[in-house]
Short mmCIF file of C-alpha atoms in Angstrom, two decimals:
data_model
loop_
_atom_site.label_atom_id
_atom_site.label_comp_id
_atom_site.label_asym_id
_atom_site.label_seq_id
_atom_site.Cartn_x
_atom_site.Cartn_y
_atom_site.Cartn_z
CA MET A 1 -8.77 32.58 20.06
CA VAL A 2 -5.05 31.79 19.98
CA ARG A 3 -4.77 30.94 23.67
CA PRO A 4 -6.77 27.67 23.59
CA VAL A 5 -4.67 26.48 20.64
CA ILE A 6 -1.43 27.29 22.46
CA GLU A 7 -2.77 25.58 25.58
CA LYS A 8 -3.65 22.46 23.61
CA VAL A 9 -0.24 22.38 21.94
CA GLY A 10 1.42 22.87 25.32
CA ILE A 11 -0.59 20.10 26.98
CA GLY A 12 0.12 17.81 24.03
CA ALA A 13 3.84 18.56 24.22
CA VAL A 14 3.95 17.88 27.95
CA GLN A 15 2.07 14.58 27.47
CA ALA A 16 4.43 13.54 24.67
CA ILE A 17 7.48 14.27 26.84
CA GLU A 18 5.89 12.38 29.75
CA GLU A 19 5.20 9.42 27.51
CA ALA A 20 8.72 9.42 26.08
CA GLY A 21 10.06 9.57 29.64
CA TYR A 22 7.87 6.64 30.66
CA GLN A 23 9.04 4.60 27.67
CA PHE A 24 12.65 5.38 28.52
CA SER A 25 12.04 4.32 32.13
CA LEU A 26 10.58 1.01 30.86
CA PHE A 27 13.75 0.52 28.80
CA VAL A 28 16.09 1.28 31.72
CA GLU A 29 14.08 -0.87 34.12
CA SER A 30 14.11 -3.76 31.63
CA LEU A 31 17.89 -3.46 31.30
CA TYR A 32 18.15 -3.44 35.09
CA TRP A 33 16.20 -6.69 35.40
CA LEU A 34 18.10 -8.32 32.55
CA ILE A 35 21.45 -7.52 34.16
CA VAL A 36 20.72 -7.50 37.90
CA GLY A 37 17.72 -9.87 38.02
CA PRO A 38 19.72 -13.13 38.02
CA PHE A 39 21.72 -11.93 41.07
CA LEU A 40 18.46 -11.17 42.94
CA GLN A 41 16.98 -14.58 42.09
CA GLN A 42 14.52 -12.73 39.88
CA PRO A 43 15.76 -13.48 36.38
CA VAL A 44 13.95 -12.66 33.18
CA ARG A 45 12.68 -16.14 32.29
CA LEU A 46 14.14 -17.76 29.20
CA ARG A 47 10.95 -19.72 28.51
CA ILE A 48 8.97 -16.45 28.34
CA ILE A 49 11.55 -14.93 26.00
CA VAL A 50 11.33 -18.00 23.74
CA SER A 51 7.53 -17.85 23.80
CA GLU A 52 7.62 -14.15 22.85
CA MET A 53 10.16 -14.85 20.08
CA MET A 54 7.76 -17.40 18.70
CA LYS A 55 4.83 -14.96 18.73
CA ILE A 56 6.73 -11.89 17.57
CA GLY A 57 9.12 -13.48 15.11
CA VAL A 58 8.53 -17.03 13.98
CA LEU A 59 4.79 -16.62 13.39
CA ALA A 60 5.42 -13.41 11.45
CA ILE A 61 7.81 -15.03 8.97
CA PRO A 62 5.17 -16.08 6.37
CA ILE A 63 3.58 -12.63 6.09
CA VAL A 64 6.97 -10.85 6.10
CA VAL A 65 8.20 -13.16 3.34
CA LEU A 66 5.04 -12.70 1.27
CA LEU A 67 5.05 -8.89 1.55
CA SER A 68 8.79 -8.65 0.93
CA PHE A 69 8.61 -10.94 -2.09
CA SER A 70 5.80 -8.78 -3.51
CA ASN A 71 7.78 -5.65 -2.71
CA GLY A 72 10.78 -7.06 -4.56
CA VAL A 73 8.61 -7.72 -7.62
CA ILE A 74 7.15 -4.20 -7.42
CA LEU A 75 10.64 -2.69 -7.24
CA ALA A 76 11.64 -4.72 -10.29
CA LEU A 77 8.51 -3.63 -12.20
CA GLN A 78 9.01 0.05 -11.39
CA GLY A 79 12.78 -0.13 -11.84
CA ILE A 80 12.66 -1.74 -15.25
CA ALA A 81 9.90 0.60 -16.45
CA THR A 82 11.85 3.66 -15.31
CA LEU A 83 15.31 2.54 -16.39
CA LYS A 84 14.01 1.56 -19.83
CA ASP A 85 13.94 5.28 -20.72
CA PHE A 86 17.67 5.42 -20.10
CA ASP A 87 18.33 2.06 -21.71
CA ALA A 88 19.71 0.83 -18.40
CA GLU A 89 17.32 -1.98 -17.43
CA SER A 90 20.18 -4.16 -16.24
CA GLN A 91 20.90 -1.62 -13.50
CA VAL A 92 17.67 -2.71 -11.83
CA ILE A 93 19.54 -5.59 -10.19
CA PRO A 94 21.94 -3.51 -8.06
CA GLY A 95 19.11 -1.01 -7.52
CA ILE A 96 16.93 -3.67 -5.94
CA ALA A 97 19.83 -5.08 -3.91
CA TYR A 98 20.68 -1.68 -2.41
CA SER A 99 17.15 -0.50 -1.76
CA VAL A 100 16.02 -3.78 -0.24
CA THR A 101 18.95 -4.34 2.11
CA ARG A 102 19.27 -0.73 3.17
CA GLU A 103 15.64 0.25 3.30
CA PHE A 104 12.66 -1.82 2.26
CA GLY A 105 13.43 -5.14 3.92
CA VAL A 106 13.67 -3.65 7.39
CA LEU A 107 10.76 -1.28 6.76
CA ILE A 108 8.43 -4.12 5.77
CA ALA A 109 9.56 -6.24 8.71
CA GLY A 110 9.05 -3.27 11.02
CA ILE A 111 5.58 -2.44 9.73
CA VAL A 112 4.46 -6.07 9.92
CA VAL A 113 5.76 -6.49 13.47
CA ALA A 114 4.23 -3.15 14.52
CA GLY A 115 0.87 -4.19 13.06
CA ARG A 116 0.90 -7.75 14.35
CA SER A 117 2.80 -7.65 17.63
CA GLY A 118 2.49 -3.96 18.52
CA SER A 119 -1.28 -4.28 18.69
CA ALA A 120 -1.21 -7.73 20.32
CA ILE A 121 1.21 -6.64 23.04
CA ALA A 122 -0.75 -3.48 23.81
CA ALA A 123 -4.00 -5.47 23.92
CA ARG A 124 -2.53 -8.21 26.12
CA ILE A 125 -0.94 -5.87 28.68
CA GLY A 126 -3.99 -3.59 28.52
CA SER A 127 -6.42 -6.39 29.28
CA MET A 128 -4.14 -7.60 32.09
CA GLN A 129 -4.17 -4.07 33.46
CA MET A 130 -7.97 -3.92 33.28
CA SER A 131 -8.53 -7.28 34.95
CA GLN A 132 -6.06 -6.42 37.76
CA GLU A 133 -3.60 -9.09 36.60
CA VAL A 134 -0.83 -6.47 36.62
CA ASP A 135 -1.75 -5.56 40.21
CA ALA A 136 -1.80 -9.28 41.03
CA LEU A 137 1.77 -9.57 39.72
CA ARG A 138 2.88 -6.62 41.84
CA VAL A 139 1.35 -7.90 45.06
CA MET A 140 2.92 -11.31 44.45
CA GLY A 141 6.28 -9.54 44.49
CA ILE A 142 6.76 -9.92 40.73
CA GLU A 143 7.74 -6.75 38.94
CA PRO A 144 5.55 -6.37 35.83
CA VAL A 145 8.43 -4.84 33.89
CA ARG A 146 10.64 -7.87 34.57
CA PHE A 147 7.85 -10.30 33.77
CA LEU A 148 6.14 -8.58 30.85
CA VAL A 149 8.35 -5.91 29.27
CA ALA A 150 11.90 -7.30 29.47
CA PRO A 151 11.09 -10.57 27.61
CA ILE A 152 9.29 -8.62 24.87
CA LEU A 153 12.22 -6.25 24.52
CA VAL A 154 14.77 -9.08 24.23
CA SER A 155 12.58 -10.98 21.77
CA MET A 156 12.15 -7.89 19.61
CA LEU A 157 15.89 -7.23 19.58
CA ILE A 158 16.58 -10.81 18.51
CA MET A 159 13.73 -11.36 16.08
CA MET A 160 13.66 -8.02 14.24
CA PRO A 161 17.13 -8.52 12.67
CA ILE A 162 16.21 -12.12 11.78
CA LEU A 163 12.93 -11.02 10.19
CA THR A 164 14.84 -8.31 8.34
CA LEU A 165 17.20 -10.91 6.85
CA PHE A 166 14.18 -13.00 5.81
CA ALA A 167 12.62 -9.88 4.26
CA ASP A 168 15.84 -8.97 2.43
CA THR A 169 16.16 -12.46 1.01
CA ALA A 170 12.51 -12.74 -0.04
CA ALA A 171 12.52 -9.29 -1.68
CA MET A 172 15.73 -10.02 -3.58
CA ILE A 173 14.33 -13.33 -4.78
CA GLY A 174 11.05 -11.67 -5.82
CA GLY A 175 12.83 -8.82 -7.63
CA GLY A 176 15.42 -11.24 -9.03
CA LEU A 177 12.82 -13.61 -10.44
CA TYR A 178 10.92 -10.88 -12.26
CA SER A 179 14.08 -9.12 -13.48
CA GLY A 180 15.47 -12.47 -14.61
CA ILE A 181 12.37 -13.20 -16.68
CA VAL A 182 12.34 -9.75 -18.31
CA LEU A 183 16.10 -9.55 -18.86
CA SER A 184 16.40 -13.24 -19.82
CA LEU A 185 18.75 -14.06 -16.95
CA SER A 186 18.67 -16.98 -14.53
CA LEU A 187 17.85 -16.28 -10.87
CA THR A 188 21.36 -17.45 -9.89
CA THR A 189 22.95 -14.93 -12.23
CA VAL A 190 20.74 -12.14 -10.92
CA LEU A 191 21.55 -13.00 -7.30
CA ASP A 192 25.27 -13.31 -8.11
CA ARG A 193 25.19 -9.82 -9.60
CA SER A 194 23.33 -8.56 -6.53
CA PHE A 195 25.89 -10.00 -4.13
CA ASP A 196 28.72 -8.60 -6.27
CA VAL A 197 27.58 -5.05 -5.62
CA LEU A 198 26.52 -5.49 -2.01
CA VAL A 199 28.94 -5.00 0.86
CA LEU A 200 28.35 -6.03 4.46
CA TYR A 201 27.63 -2.43 5.45
CA ASP A 202 24.56 -2.39 3.17
CA VAL A 203 23.04 -5.32 5.03
CA MET A 204 24.15 -3.92 8.39
CA GLN A 205 22.33 -0.65 7.69
CA GLY A 206 19.10 -2.65 7.70
CA ILE A 207 20.15 -4.61 10.77
CA TYR A 208 21.00 -1.47 12.77
CA LYS A 209 17.64 0.00 11.87
CA SER A 210 15.85 -3.22 12.78
CA LEU A 211 17.24 -3.00 16.33
CA VAL A 212 15.96 0.55 16.68
CA PHE A 213 12.58 -0.40 15.21
CA GLY A 214 12.29 -3.38 17.56
CA LEU A 215 13.07 -1.19 20.54
CA LEU A 216 10.51 1.43 19.48
CA ILE A 217 7.74 -1.10 18.82
CA ALA A 218 8.30 -2.87 22.15
CA LEU A 219 8.34 0.31 24.23
CA VAL A 220 5.42 1.98 22.44
CA ALA A 221 3.28 -1.18 22.69
CA CYS A 222 4.09 -1.82 26.35
CA SER A 223 3.59 1.79 27.44
CA ASN A 224 0.24 1.94 25.64
CA GLY A 225 -0.79 -1.34 27.28
CA PHE A 226 0.08 -0.16 30.78
CA SER A 227 -1.76 3.13 30.29
CA VAL A 228 -5.12 1.55 29.39
CA THR A 229 -8.04 3.09 31.24
CA GLY A 230 -11.75 3.21 30.53
CA GLY A 231 -12.76 -0.37 29.76
CA ALA A 232 -13.11 -1.97 26.35
CA GLU A 233 -13.17 1.35 24.53
CA GLY A 234 -9.93 2.39 26.21
CA LEU A 235 -8.37 -0.94 25.30
CA GLY A 236 -9.33 -0.50 21.64
CA ARG A 237 -7.99 3.05 21.66
CA ALA A 238 -4.67 1.97 23.17
CA THR A 239 -4.31 -0.88 20.68
CA THR A 240 -4.94 1.38 17.68
CA ARG A 241 -2.71 4.07 19.12
CA SER A 242 0.06 1.57 19.64
CA VAL A 243 0.04 0.51 15.98
CA VAL A 244 -0.24 4.04 14.59
CA MET A 245 2.46 5.40 16.91
CA SER A 246 4.81 2.48 16.23
CA ILE A 247 4.54 2.83 12.47
CA ALA A 248 4.88 6.61 12.62
CA MET A 249 7.93 6.36 14.86
CA ILE A 250 9.47 3.68 12.66
CA VAL A 251 9.17 5.82 9.53
CA VAL A 252 10.51 8.95 11.24
CA ALA A 253 13.35 6.99 12.87
CA ASP A 254 14.10 5.45 9.47
CA MET A 255 14.43 8.89 7.94
CA VAL A 256 16.76 10.10 10.69
CA PHE A 257 18.91 6.97 10.63
CA THR A 258 19.13 6.90 6.87
CA TYR A 259 20.35 10.49 6.96
CA PHE A 260 23.20 9.58 9.32
CA LEU A 261 23.99 6.16 7.84
CA THR A 262 24.34 7.48 4.32
CA ARG A 263 26.63 10.38 5.18
CA MET B 1 -19.54 -14.31 65.94
CA ASN B 2 -15.77 -14.42 66.12
CA THR B 3 -14.16 -12.26 68.67
CA ALA B 4 -10.65 -11.00 68.46
CA GLU B 5 -10.13 -12.13 72.02
CA GLN B 6 -10.18 -15.76 70.89
CA HIS B 7 -6.81 -15.10 69.24
CA SER B 8 -3.80 -13.88 71.11
CA PRO B 9 -3.52 -10.16 70.53
CA GLN B 10 0.05 -9.83 69.36
CA GLU B 11 1.88 -6.90 67.84
CA PRO B 12 -0.23 -5.27 65.16
CA ILE B 13 0.39 -6.75 61.72
CA ILE B 14 -0.91 -3.59 60.08
CA GLU B 15 -0.80 -0.10 61.59
CA VAL B 16 -2.41 2.74 59.65
CA ASP B 17 -2.00 6.23 61.05
CA GLY B 18 -3.58 9.39 59.66
CA LEU B 19 -3.74 8.13 56.09
CA VAL B 20 -4.78 10.73 53.51
CA ALA B 21 -5.22 9.88 49.82
CA TYR B 22 -6.26 11.81 46.75
CA TYR B 23 -7.28 10.98 43.19
CA GLY B 24 -6.32 14.13 41.35
CA SER B 25 -7.72 16.94 43.46
CA ARG B 26 -10.42 14.75 45.03
CA LYS B 27 -9.77 13.61 48.59
CA ILE B 28 -10.58 9.92 48.84
CA LEU B 29 -9.27 9.04 52.30
CA ASP B 30 -9.23 11.52 55.15
CA ASP B 31 -7.19 10.80 58.27
CA VAL B 32 -7.83 7.05 58.37
CA SER B 33 -6.24 5.26 61.34
CA PHE B 34 -6.60 1.66 62.51
CA ASP B 35 -4.61 -1.47 63.15
CA VAL B 36 -4.97 -5.18 62.48
CA HIS B 37 -3.68 -7.75 64.94
CA GLY B 38 -2.27 -11.21 64.40
CA GLY B 39 -4.87 -13.86 63.64
CA GLU B 40 -7.61 -11.26 63.35
CA ILE B 41 -10.22 -10.85 60.63
CA MET B 42 -10.72 -7.16 60.03
CA VAL B 43 -13.57 -6.24 57.71
CA ILE B 44 -13.43 -2.87 56.00
CA MET B 45 -17.00 -2.00 55.14
CA GLY B 46 -18.61 0.89 53.34
CA GLY B 47 -20.84 1.81 50.45
CA SER B 48 -19.75 2.52 46.91
CA GLY B 49 -17.34 5.44 46.75
CA SER B 50 -16.54 5.24 50.46
CA GLY B 51 -12.83 4.79 49.72
CA LYS B 52 -12.48 1.16 50.79
CA SER B 53 -10.89 -0.03 47.53
CA THR B 54 -8.47 2.91 47.64
CA LEU B 55 -7.62 1.98 51.21
CA LEU B 56 -6.92 -1.58 50.10
CA ARG B 57 -4.63 -0.35 47.30
CA HIS B 58 -2.68 1.68 49.86
CA LEU B 59 -2.40 -1.30 52.21
CA LEU B 60 -0.98 -3.30 49.30
CA ALA B 61 1.46 -0.48 48.48
CA LEU B 62 -0.05 -0.20 45.01
CA ASN B 63 -0.70 3.48 45.73
CA ARG B 64 1.46 5.85 47.76
CA ALA B 65 -0.04 7.88 50.58
CA VAL B 66 -0.06 11.67 50.39
CA SER B 67 0.34 11.82 54.15
CA GLY B 68 0.09 9.47 57.08
CA SER B 69 1.81 6.14 57.42
CA ILE B 70 1.10 2.47 56.82
CA ARG B 71 3.22 -0.07 58.65
CA VAL B 72 2.93 -3.70 57.66
CA PHE B 73 4.90 -6.30 59.63
CA GLY B 74 6.45 -3.31 61.42
CA ARG B 75 7.85 -1.77 58.24
CA ASP B 76 6.76 1.60 56.91
CA MET B 77 5.39 0.87 53.43
CA GLY B 78 6.18 4.40 52.26
CA ASP B 79 9.80 4.02 53.23
CA VAL B 80 10.80 0.48 52.25
CA SER B 81 13.21 -0.30 49.46
CA SER B 82 11.85 -2.17 46.46
CA ARG B 83 13.77 -5.30 47.58
CA GLU B 84 12.21 -5.16 51.02
CA LEU B 85 8.77 -4.52 49.57
CA HIS B 86 9.35 -7.55 47.37
CA ARG B 87 10.12 -9.65 50.47
CA LEU B 88 7.16 -8.24 52.40
CA ARG B 89 4.82 -9.04 49.55
CA GLN B 90 5.88 -12.67 49.65
CA ARG B 91 4.37 -12.79 53.13
CA MET B 92 1.03 -11.48 51.82
CA GLY B 93 -1.67 -13.08 49.73
CA VAL B 94 -4.33 -11.18 47.83
CA SER B 95 -7.60 -12.34 46.37
CA PHE B 96 -8.85 -9.67 43.98
CA GLN B 97 -12.49 -8.89 43.32
CA ASN B 98 -12.69 -10.73 40.01
CA GLY B 99 -9.93 -13.17 40.83
CA ALA B 100 -7.35 -11.51 38.54
CA LEU B 101 -6.33 -14.97 37.35
CA PHE B 102 -3.86 -15.05 34.48
CA ASN B 103 -6.04 -15.83 31.49
CA SER B 104 -3.28 -17.58 29.58
CA LEU B 105 -2.66 -20.12 32.38
CA ASN B 106 -4.89 -22.95 33.58
CA VAL B 107 -6.08 -23.23 37.17
CA GLU B 108 -3.12 -25.29 38.34
CA ASP B 109 -0.53 -23.08 36.66
CA ASN B 110 -2.19 -20.00 38.13
CA VAL B 111 -1.78 -21.46 41.62
CA ILE B 112 1.78 -22.61 40.95
CA PHE B 113 2.76 -19.22 39.56
CA PRO B 114 4.05 -17.61 42.81
CA LEU B 115 5.98 -20.80 43.68
CA ARG B 116 7.62 -20.82 40.27
CA GLU B 117 8.69 -17.21 40.65
CA HIS B 118 9.83 -17.27 44.26
CA THR B 119 11.09 -20.79 44.99
CA LEU B 120 13.52 -23.27 43.52
CA LEU B 121 11.23 -26.27 44.13
CA ASP B 122 11.06 -28.94 41.47
CA ASP B 123 8.02 -29.06 39.25
CA ASN B 124 6.39 -32.09 40.91
CA THR B 125 6.68 -30.59 44.39
CA MET B 126 5.13 -27.36 43.15
CA ARG B 127 2.27 -29.28 41.55
CA ILE B 128 1.62 -31.21 44.75
CA MET B 129 1.61 -27.99 46.78
CA ALA B 130 -0.74 -26.33 44.31
CA ARG B 131 -3.09 -29.33 44.39
CA MET B 132 -3.08 -29.27 48.20
CA LYS B 133 -4.25 -25.66 48.15
CA LEU B 134 -6.83 -26.43 45.48
CA GLU B 135 -8.13 -29.21 47.76
CA VAL B 136 -8.42 -26.68 50.58
CA VAL B 137 -10.61 -24.39 48.47
CA ASN B 138 -12.66 -27.28 47.01
CA MET B 139 -11.24 -26.90 43.51
CA ALA B 140 -9.71 -30.36 43.21
CA GLY B 141 -10.42 -31.89 39.81
CA PHE B 142 -10.56 -28.54 38.00
CA GLU B 143 -6.77 -28.13 37.62
CA LYS B 144 -6.74 -28.11 33.85
CA LEU B 145 -9.60 -25.67 33.30
CA MET B 146 -8.80 -22.24 31.92
CA PRO B 147 -10.01 -19.12 33.79
CA ALA B 148 -12.56 -18.39 31.05
CA GLN B 149 -14.23 -21.74 31.83
CA LEU B 150 -14.73 -20.99 35.54
CA SER B 151 -17.81 -19.62 37.30
CA GLY B 152 -17.49 -16.53 39.52
CA GLY B 153 -17.23 -18.62 42.68
CA MET B 154 -14.67 -20.96 41.15
CA SER B 155 -12.54 -18.01 40.00
CA LYS B 156 -12.56 -16.58 43.50
CA ARG B 157 -11.68 -19.92 45.06
CA THR B 158 -8.82 -20.39 42.58
CA ALA B 159 -7.61 -16.87 43.35
CA LEU B 160 -7.76 -17.78 47.03
CA ALA B 161 -5.70 -20.93 46.42
CA ARG B 162 -3.12 -18.81 44.60
CA ALA B 163 -3.15 -16.28 47.45
CA ILE B 164 -2.40 -18.94 50.10
CA VAL B 165 0.04 -21.09 48.13
CA MET B 166 3.07 -19.32 49.67
CA ASP B 167 1.54 -19.73 53.19
CA PRO B 168 1.26 -15.99 53.82
CA ASN B 169 0.95 -14.32 57.23
CA LEU B 170 -1.47 -11.75 55.91
CA LEU B 171 -4.37 -12.23 53.50
CA PHE B 172 -6.43 -9.59 51.72
CA PHE B 173 -9.82 -10.17 50.13
CA ASP B 174 -11.41 -7.60 47.86
CA GLU B 175 -15.19 -8.06 47.81
CA PRO B 176 -15.22 -11.86 48.24
CA SER B 177 -19.02 -12.05 47.99
CA ALA B 178 -19.53 -9.67 45.09
CA GLY B 179 -21.41 -11.24 42.22
CA LEU B 180 -21.99 -14.56 44.00
CA ASP B 181 -25.27 -16.16 45.00
CA PRO B 182 -25.94 -16.34 48.78
CA VAL B 183 -25.04 -20.04 49.08
CA VAL B 184 -21.69 -19.71 47.28
CA SER B 185 -21.04 -16.52 49.20
CA ALA B 186 -21.68 -18.28 52.53
CA ASP B 187 -19.37 -21.14 51.47
CA LEU B 188 -16.62 -18.64 50.75
CA ASP B 189 -17.15 -17.00 54.15
CA GLU B 190 -16.80 -20.39 55.84
CA LEU B 191 -13.65 -20.99 53.84
CA ILE B 192 -12.18 -17.70 55.04
CA LEU B 193 -12.92 -18.63 58.66
CA ARG B 194 -11.42 -22.11 58.24
CA LEU B 195 -8.30 -20.62 56.66
CA ARG B 196 -7.80 -18.21 59.52
CA ASP B 197 -8.04 -21.03 62.03
CA ALA B 198 -5.87 -23.45 60.05
CA MET B 199 -3.16 -21.03 58.97
CA GLU B 200 -3.23 -18.54 61.87
CA VAL B 201 -3.21 -15.80 59.31
CA SER B 202 -4.44 -12.21 59.68
CA ILE B 203 -7.13 -11.39 57.17
CA VAL B 204 -8.35 -8.06 55.84
CA VAL B 205 -11.63 -8.23 53.95
CA VAL B 206 -13.02 -5.32 51.97
CA THR B 207 -16.72 -5.70 51.37
CA HIS B 208 -20.04 -3.95 51.17
CA GLU B 209 -22.00 -7.13 51.98
CA LEU B 210 -23.41 -6.79 55.49
CA ASP B 211 -24.26 -10.46 56.03
CA SER B 212 -20.82 -11.58 54.99
CA ALA B 213 -19.13 -8.92 57.15
CA PHE B 214 -21.10 -9.89 60.26
CA ARG B 215 -20.45 -13.60 59.66
CA ILE B 216 -16.68 -13.44 59.42
CA ALA B 217 -15.50 -10.29 61.17
CA ASP B 218 -13.62 -10.08 64.44
CA ARG B 219 -13.66 -6.34 64.06
CA ILE B 220 -15.30 -4.05 61.52
CA LEU B 221 -14.16 -0.69 60.25
CA VAL B 222 -16.91 1.35 58.63
CA LEU B 223 -15.77 3.90 56.06
CA ASP B 224 -17.93 6.67 54.68
CA LYS B 225 -16.77 9.35 52.26
CA GLY B 226 -13.17 8.54 53.10
CA LYS B 227 -13.56 8.87 56.86
CA VAL B 228 -13.71 6.18 59.52
CA LEU B 229 -17.17 6.21 61.09
CA VAL B 230 -16.58 3.44 63.58
CA ILE B 231 -14.13 0.65 64.38
CA GLY B 232 -15.12 -2.11 66.73
CA SER B 233 -16.49 -5.58 67.23
CA VAL B 234 -19.56 -6.72 65.35
CA ASP B 235 -21.71 -5.78 68.37
CA ASP B 236 -20.06 -2.36 68.61
CA VAL B 237 -20.95 -1.66 65.00
CA ARG B 238 -24.49 -3.03 65.30
CA ASN B 239 -25.10 -0.89 68.38
CA SER B 240 -23.44 2.24 67.04
CA ASP B 241 -25.57 5.32 67.44
CA ASN B 242 -23.99 6.95 64.40
CA GLU B 243 -26.77 7.76 61.97
CA ARG B 244 -24.69 6.98 58.87
CA VAL B 245 -23.70 3.60 60.28
CA GLN B 246 -27.33 2.80 60.99
CA ASN B 247 -28.28 3.94 57.48
CA LEU B 248 -25.71 1.56 56.07
CA LEU B 249 -26.78 -1.32 58.31
CA ASN B 250 -30.46 -0.80 57.57
CA ARG B 251 -29.84 -0.13 53.88
CA ARG B 252 -31.48 3.28 54.14
CA SER B 253 -30.62 5.92 51.58
CA GLU B 254 -29.63 9.28 52.95
CA ASP B 255 -31.79 12.27 52.27
CA VAL B 256 -29.48 14.90 50.87
CA VAL B 257 -30.70 18.44 51.47
CA VAL B 258 -30.26 20.40 48.24
CA ASP B 259 -29.18 24.00 48.38
CA PRO B 260 -31.07 25.71 45.48
CA ASP B 261 -28.23 28.15 44.74
CA GLU B 262 -25.63 25.39 44.66
CA TYR B 263 -27.94 23.28 42.48
CA MET B 264 -28.31 26.11 39.94
CA HIS B 265 -24.56 26.67 40.00
CA ARG B 266 -23.93 22.98 39.25
CA LEU B 267 -26.35 23.07 36.32
CA THR B 268 -24.96 26.23 34.77
CA ASP B 269 -21.28 25.88 35.68
CA GLU B 270 -18.94 26.40 32.71
CA LEU B 271 -21.83 27.32 30.39
CA THR B 272 -21.28 30.53 28.48
CA GLY B 273 -23.84 33.18 27.56
CA LEU B 274 -25.93 32.76 30.77
#
């Protein structure tokens, strides 16, 4: 009875290690092409990076701003309701500033990018794999990692911190507006108080995490795309898996990083 | 019929020796050996599951051989560095079964794509070159269409234009006639013949279409269950006394003798409580 379970766990563990190894190899190969590519007349094309930045970052700004603004308001609602018991409602302002810059801004940006771009990247590479477009690239002497993965990786590493800053700002405005109304303060006063308590390291905590999240989303999405087999059903499975894995990895990575960054 | 003798038999462009390939534990290719000469059209023919697509993937160095060797342009494909493979691939053109056009690019940009990646030509020159190749494959006027707007024949012709845009020395076609009506298929065959004559290129065609194979081939290699049944001219293949070859040529299904014990084993294998 126990043996099949152990076998399944073992097979799962081996597959997970294989997958992690594959993702790491995608990362190393992307770095290779970014650094060595220009000397081999095979650069990672700037126009593709810009196009990916547009898709991954610029088009995600409205939804990131909306969700972050709402999150800021929610934090203010919960904060004021909780702090009322201790007669410390005014402390909601630094509370929001810390939690947004260190935690929630980057988390919302990460989850939105994982949901939007993680699935889109996996689906795009997966459908290219199915229709032999990836093979076509290879036989044309164009390395798929240089052409497909490296631009996505660079775009993620540029756009995730930018989206995080947008998310931080929107959440602080959202929380600030609500707190201001309840505490009879102007938004400028609330934001001034927020910036008084914040130090650069608070914002940088979010930025460091955003780089890790961007890396994870890019590698998980690309590896899932390249491993598509089994037609449309396989493509759907890989797309879903990409989103679920990205979000799960983001949250776990967040926990680990928060542990080290707050020590 | 096109005989290899019409073209100067030079050094082989492709030399395959004792190629063995597996998918998992299943042997797909078993000791396959042949060569392709300069300016020759070699047709690799066989039914479904004969291993011809796997053979093509090995020739393109998309899969690595378990044993045996593949030499293309005199270089061992199992032993070349990635830089050399990159250079070798620039001398090859491939037309995939369904075209494998990039769906996000229009016809013209698909054809320009290899030029953009491998040359430093200015944009106008690349466009002129792409349009020249589109003229060759009768796709002039369709430059701005997206792949989703093309018929099967148009996709294949566009893929062909993309395959020849770098003026390769070696062209591969995967099932050029598959999914096309007989007239379009015949047009494509004529196009392949014209290309060979105009570009002096060696061509490897993988197909299961007999009419197409006989129309364009200088030599035919017949694969069956991963083994080479016969290699020779069109007449050699037509006159082969191999029963499997004749079955394939005459579209006869093979009567498989069923061993009752083996049949029962297959039905009950891995079932418990029996």
